[in-house]
Amino acid sequence: MKQILTIAILIPFLLTAVLAQKRHGDSGDRWTGEVVSTNESTREIVIQFHAKGGSERFSGILAEGYKARMNNGTYRELRMSDIPIGMKVELFVATTSEVVGGQRVSFNRISRIEFLGRDEYAWLRATLGLDQSFPVRLEDSTKFALARPLKIYLHIEDKKIKNSFIGWTIKWNREQAVKFGAIDIVSTAKAADVLIVVRRGTTLPVGGLTAADAFLIRQKSNEVAVLWKDHVFVRPDDGGGPIEKAVEKRLKAKP
């Protein structure tokens, strides 16, 4: 059988309305929508999204030689036929230009594709090694009704953000543990009460901030409960950013 792209591609996707999210980064924009067409010869990808007044479309050209990760862990050049029509994707795009026939032409260059799968938790499931059908629900808990110390497992892709959180934990245990309980960073997810999962973000040119997707979760045998999630902007060296504040808020909440 032909190799298939990632776990997300294997899951049937329900063709529902998707709100496009155009986010700005230091290297370009990020567009989210459903794939409506691809062109093998031109490498064009067209997505559709819903905006005020109805559906709109966005198109871009995939960079030459772009490689994607296969199910077996290897990488090969992505073919347009690998991208299912109807798949929800996020495109990382920069507007560029080149001279064609003596005239300068602008176009949207796609430097990266994220396959989002059936819902917003597809990446989280893949990161945790779970099947894409595994239930994930938003619990949005404001407190931890858990034994002390609170055991936390960190799956944070950005090392600076991870080290910053560890530094904050040391300070918390020194100054707040007696009153609110200590924090114990554990080495396995199985030993943890809660997990902090942070997707690698983009460093912004202003103020050294890093944009990242962060989740605070409780993993159970039959589901994952998302206690808090946000698209955050953090300064990795301050040890008091939104991730730390989300944990602190729940530790200080009354049982």
Coordinates of C-alpha atoms in Angstrom, one line a residue:
M1 CA 0.0 0.0 0.0
K2 CA 1.0 3.5 -0.7
Q3 CA 2.5 5.3 2.3
I4 CA 0.1 7.8 3.9
L5 CA 0.8 11.1 5.6
T6 CA 0.2 11.4 9.3
I7 CA -2.4 10.0 11.7
A8 CA -4.6 12.9 10.9
I9 CA -5.0 11.9 7.2
L10 CA -6.2 8.5 8.2
I11 CA -9.3 9.8 10.0
P12 CA -12.4 10.5 8.0
F13 CA -13.2 14.1 8.1
L14 CA -16.7 15.5 8.5
L15 CA -17.2 18.4 6.1
T16 CA -18.4 21.0 8.5
A17 CA -18.1 24.8 8.4
V18 CA -14.6 25.9 9.5
L19 CA -13.8 29.4 10.6
A20 CA -10.6 30.6 9.1
Q21 CA -8.0 31.9 11.5
K22 CA -5.5 34.2 9.9
R23 CA -2.7 34.7 12.4
H24 CA 0.3 36.9 11.9
G25 CA 3.9 35.7 12.7
D26 CA 7.4 37.0 12.1
S27 CA 7.8 34.9 9.0
G28 CA 4.3 35.3 7.5
D29 CA 0.6 34.4 8.1
R30 CA -1.2 31.2 9.1
W31 CA -4.4 30.3 7.3
T32 CA -6.9 27.6 8.4
G33 CA -9.6 26.0 6.3
E34 CA -10.8 23.0 4.3
V35 CA -8.9 21.9 1.2
V36 CA -11.1 22.3 -1.9
S37 CA -8.5 21.6 -4.7
T38 CA -4.9 20.9 -5.4
N39 CA -2.8 21.0 -8.6
E40 CA 0.1 18.7 -9.0
S41 CA 1.8 20.6 -11.8
T42 CA 1.6 24.1 -10.3
R43 CA 1.7 22.9 -6.6
E44 CA -1.3 25.1 -5.8
I45 CA -3.4 24.4 -2.8
V46 CA -6.8 26.1 -2.4
I47 CA -8.7 26.2 0.9
Q48 CA -12.2 27.4 1.8
F49 CA -13.3 29.0 5.0
H50 CA -16.3 30.9 6.3
A51 CA -16.1 34.6 6.9
K52 CA -18.6 37.4 7.3
G53 CA -21.0 37.2 4.3
G54 CA -20.3 33.6 3.4
S55 CA -17.5 31.4 2.1
E56 CA -14.2 32.7 0.9
R57 CA -11.1 31.0 -0.6
F58 CA -7.4 31.3 -0.2
S59 CA -4.7 29.8 -2.4
G60 CA -1.0 29.4 -2.2
I61 CA 1.9 27.6 -3.9
L62 CA 3.7 24.9 -1.9
A63 CA 7.4 25.3 -1.7
E64 CA 9.5 23.1 -4.0
G65 CA 10.9 20.0 -2.2
Y66 CA 8.6 20.3 0.8
K67 CA 8.9 17.1 2.8
A68 CA 6.3 15.6 5.2
R69 CA 6.5 12.9 7.9
M70 CA 5.1 9.5 7.0
N71 CA 3.5 7.0 9.3
N72 CA 6.8 5.0 9.6
G73 CA 8.6 8.1 10.8
T74 CA 10.5 8.8 7.5
Y75 CA 10.2 11.9 5.4
R76 CA 9.6 12.3 1.7
E77 CA 8.5 15.0 -0.6
L78 CA 4.8 15.8 -0.3
R79 CA 2.6 15.1 -3.4
M80 CA -0.6 16.9 -4.0
S81 CA -2.3 13.6 -4.2
D82 CA -1.4 13.0 -0.6
I83 CA -3.7 15.9 0.5
P84 CA -7.3 14.7 0.8
I85 CA -10.0 17.1 -0.4
G86 CA -12.0 18.2 2.6
M87 CA -9.1 17.9 5.0
K88 CA -8.8 20.7 7.6
V89 CA -5.3 22.2 7.3
E90 CA -3.3 25.1 8.6
L91 CA -1.0 26.8 6.0
F92 CA 2.0 28.8 6.9
V93 CA 2.3 31.4 4.2
A94 CA 4.6 34.3 3.2
T95 CA 3.8 36.6 0.3
T96 CA 6.7 36.8 -2.1
S97 CA 7.3 37.8 -5.7
E98 CA 9.4 36.8 -8.7
V99 CA 9.9 38.0 -12.3
V100 CA 7.8 36.1 -14.8
G101 CA 7.9 37.1 -18.5
G102 CA 9.6 40.4 -17.6
Q103 CA 7.0 41.3 -15.0
R104 CA 7.1 40.9 -11.3
V105 CA 4.3 38.7 -10.0
S106 CA 3.3 38.3 -6.3
F107 CA 2.1 35.0 -4.9
N108 CA 1.5 33.2 -1.6
R109 CA 4.3 30.8 -0.8
I110 CA 3.3 27.9 1.5
S111 CA 6.3 26.9 3.6
R112 CA 4.6 24.5 5.9
I113 CA 1.4 22.5 6.3
E114 CA -0.3 21.2 9.5
F115 CA -2.9 18.5 9.0
L116 CA -5.5 19.3 11.8
G117 CA -7.7 16.2 11.4
R118 CA -11.2 15.8 12.8
D119 CA -11.1 18.6 15.4
E120 CA -8.9 21.0 17.3
Y121 CA -7.4 18.2 19.5
A122 CA -5.9 16.2 16.6
W123 CA -2.4 17.4 17.4
L124 CA -2.8 16.8 21.1
R125 CA -3.9 13.2 20.5
A126 CA -1.0 12.5 18.2
T127 CA 1.5 14.0 20.7
L128 CA 0.1 11.8 23.5
G129 CA 0.2 8.7 21.2
L130 CA -3.5 8.3 21.2
D131 CA -5.9 7.1 18.5
Q132 CA -7.7 10.0 16.8
S133 CA -11.0 8.6 17.9
F134 CA -10.0 8.9 21.6
P135 CA -12.4 11.1 23.5
V136 CA -11.1 14.6 24.5
R137 CA -13.4 16.9 26.4
L138 CA -13.1 20.5 27.7
E139 CA -13.5 20.4 31.5
D140 CA -12.2 23.9 32.1
S141 CA -11.5 23.2 35.7
T142 CA -10.6 26.2 38.0
K143 CA -9.1 24.0 40.7
F144 CA -7.1 20.8 41.4
A145 CA -8.9 18.4 43.7
L146 CA -5.8 16.2 43.9
A147 CA -3.4 14.8 46.5
R148 CA -0.3 16.8 47.4
P149 CA 2.3 17.2 46.1
L150 CA 0.8 17.9 42.6
K151 CA 2.6 15.7 40.2
I152 CA 3.1 17.3 36.8
Y153 CA 4.6 15.9 33.6
L154 CA 5.9 18.4 31.1
H155 CA 5.7 17.9 27.3
I156 CA 6.9 21.3 26.2
E157 CA 8.6 21.5 22.8
D158 CA 10.3 24.8 23.4
K159 CA 13.3 24.3 25.8
K160 CA 13.3 27.9 27.0
I161 CA 9.6 27.7 28.0
K162 CA 10.2 24.4 29.7
N163 CA 13.2 25.6 31.7
S164 CA 11.3 28.7 32.6
F165 CA 8.4 26.6 34.0
I166 CA 10.8 24.4 36.0
G167 CA 12.5 27.6 37.4
W168 CA 9.1 28.9 38.4
T169 CA 8.3 25.5 40.1
I170 CA 11.4 25.8 42.2
K171 CA 10.4 29.3 43.4
W172 CA 6.8 28.1 44.1
N173 CA 8.0 25.2 46.2
R174 CA 10.3 27.6 48.2
E175 CA 7.7 30.3 48.8
Q176 CA 4.2 28.8 48.4
A177 CA 4.4 25.0 49.1
V178 CA 3.6 25.2 52.8
K179 CA 0.3 27.1 52.2
F180 CA -0.9 25.8 48.8
G181 CA 1.0 22.5 48.3
A182 CA 4.2 21.6 46.5
I183 CA 4.7 20.7 42.8
D184 CA 6.7 17.6 41.8
I185 CA 7.9 17.4 38.2
V186 CA 7.7 13.7 37.2
S187 CA 9.5 11.9 34.4
T188 CA 6.5 10.0 32.9
A189 CA 3.0 10.9 32.0
K190 CA 1.7 7.8 33.7
A191 CA 3.0 9.0 37.1
A192 CA 1.4 12.5 36.7
D193 CA -1.8 14.0 38.1
V194 CA -1.8 16.5 35.3
L195 CA 0.2 17.2 32.1
I196 CA 1.3 20.4 30.6
V197 CA 1.6 20.1 26.8
V198 CA 2.9 23.0 24.8
R199 CA 3.3 23.1 21.0
R200 CA 6.4 24.8 19.7
G201 CA 5.5 28.4 18.7
T202 CA 6.9 31.2 16.7
T203 CA 9.2 33.8 18.2
L204 CA 7.9 37.3 17.5
P205 CA 10.2 40.2 16.6
V206 CA 8.8 42.4 19.3
G207 CA 9.8 41.9 23.0
G208 CA 11.1 38.4 22.5
L209 CA 7.7 36.9 22.9
T210 CA 6.9 33.3 21.7
A211 CA 3.5 32.3 20.5
A212 CA 2.5 28.8 21.4
D213 CA -0.5 26.5 21.9
A214 CA -0.7 25.4 25.5
F215 CA -2.8 22.7 27.2
L216 CA -3.2 21.7 30.8
I217 CA -4.8 18.3 30.9
R218 CA -5.7 15.3 33.0
Q219 CA -5.2 12.0 31.2
K220 CA -7.6 9.2 32.1
S221 CA -7.9 5.6 30.9
N222 CA -11.1 6.4 28.9
E223 CA -10.7 10.1 28.0
V224 CA -8.5 13.2 28.2
A225 CA -9.9 16.1 30.2
V226 CA -8.6 19.6 29.0
L227 CA -8.6 21.7 32.2
W228 CA -7.2 24.8 30.3
K229 CA -6.1 25.7 26.8
D230 CA -5.0 28.9 25.1
H231 CA -2.9 30.3 22.3
V232 CA -0.4 32.1 24.5
F233 CA 2.3 34.6 24.2
V234 CA 5.2 34.0 26.6
R235 CA 8.5 35.5 27.4
P236 CA 10.5 32.4 28.2
D237 CA 12.8 33.9 30.7
D238 CA 10.2 35.5 33.0
G239 CA 8.9 32.4 34.9
G240 CA 5.5 34.1 35.4
G241 CA 3.8 33.8 32.1
P242 CA 0.2 32.5 31.2
I243 CA 1.1 28.8 31.7
E244 CA 2.5 29.4 35.2
K245 CA -0.5 31.6 36.1
A246 CA -3.0 28.9 34.9
V247 CA -1.4 26.4 37.3
E248 CA -1.1 28.9 40.1
K249 CA -4.7 29.9 39.8
R250 CA -5.8 26.3 40.3
L251 CA -3.4 25.5 43.1
K252 CA -4.7 28.5 45.0
A253 CA -8.4 27.8 44.4
K254 CA -10.4 26.5 47.4
P255 CA -11.3 22.8 47.2

